[in-house]
XYZ file of C-alpha atoms in Angstrom:
99
model
C 159.757 203.989 71.090
C 161.800 205.128 74.387
C 158.429 206.689 75.471
C 156.636 203.223 74.954
C 159.987 201.288 77.258
C 159.936 203.986 80.083
C 156.000 204.414 80.604
C 155.845 200.288 80.782
C 159.226 200.506 83.581
C 157.305 202.502 85.302
C 153.989 201.200 85.273
C 156.347 198.048 85.677
C 158.177 199.239 88.946
C 155.211 201.031 90.405
C 153.675 197.507 90.613
C 156.467 196.275 91.703
C 156.107 198.935 95.289
C 153.236 198.311 95.801
C 153.112 194.457 95.879
C 155.435 194.554 98.315
C 154.413 197.073 100.919
C 152.505 194.985 102.582
C 153.017 191.306 104.902
C 153.464 188.514 103.271
C 150.648 186.248 102.125
C 151.222 182.344 104.239
C 148.890 179.789 103.489
C 147.658 176.399 105.155
C 145.434 172.573 103.386
C 144.277 169.944 105.607
C 140.832 168.888 106.353
C 138.133 171.290 108.558
C 138.137 169.609 112.236
C 135.598 173.245 113.292
C 133.759 175.623 111.773
C 132.179 179.188 113.631
C 131.156 182.062 112.161
C 134.752 183.853 113.742
C 136.947 180.551 113.486
C 138.166 178.215 110.792
C 140.545 175.151 112.722
C 141.807 173.871 110.474
C 144.830 170.088 111.725
C 148.060 170.214 109.990
C 149.890 166.718 110.470
C 149.778 166.874 114.170
C 149.297 170.870 115.002
C 145.463 172.713 114.968
C 145.645 175.968 113.570
C 143.118 178.873 114.705
C 142.692 180.714 111.319
C 139.837 183.314 112.449
C 137.576 184.690 109.693
C 135.364 187.979 109.420
C 132.748 188.597 107.205
C 134.812 189.828 104.448
C 136.380 186.029 103.442
C 136.035 184.512 101.066
C 134.172 180.936 100.719
C 134.807 178.789 97.660
C 131.995 176.269 98.017
C 130.461 174.973 100.908
C 132.884 174.715 103.534
C 131.897 172.472 106.498
C 133.272 170.427 108.981
C 135.683 166.951 107.272
C 135.970 168.628 104.262
C 139.719 169.444 102.113
C 140.979 173.480 102.946
C 144.090 175.793 101.512
C 143.505 178.234 103.901
C 145.298 182.065 103.092
C 145.896 184.501 105.121
C 148.416 187.083 106.500
C 149.918 188.025 110.106
C 148.153 191.320 110.882
C 149.876 192.578 114.353
C 146.737 193.363 116.950
C 148.693 194.298 120.296
C 152.121 195.116 120.550
C 154.032 195.764 124.401
C 157.713 197.442 124.557
C 158.836 196.406 127.591
C 162.339 197.784 126.443
C 162.217 201.530 126.097
C 164.991 201.389 123.862
C 167.545 201.046 126.931
C 170.226 199.519 124.413
C 171.200 196.733 123.598
C 173.427 195.057 126.892
C 176.920 193.705 126.064
C 178.027 189.883 127.292
C 181.157 189.967 128.585
C 183.315 186.429 128.591
C 186.709 186.478 130.381
C 188.778 183.619 128.576
C 191.296 182.058 130.001
C 195.410 182.229 128.830
C 197.884 179.748 129.606
């Protein structure tokens, strides 16, 4: 019994670590304003959201202009420009007035 409990605990911990490793999942829901091979434009409130897509994007149903969709996506950095090469934080000094 202890062996079985230990096995379940180990599998649970490994699954938790594996799921926490990637970027967070997000979603946007709204009507489709435009569809191309590379981008789906969705209206959310007054904003237009452009979500990239590729050959691996799974489409369930007939994706066309005017369709109401929910798109699940992840944010991944494509380019990083470091402006401050680790110069350190600067402290702001404030003068206090004493009476």
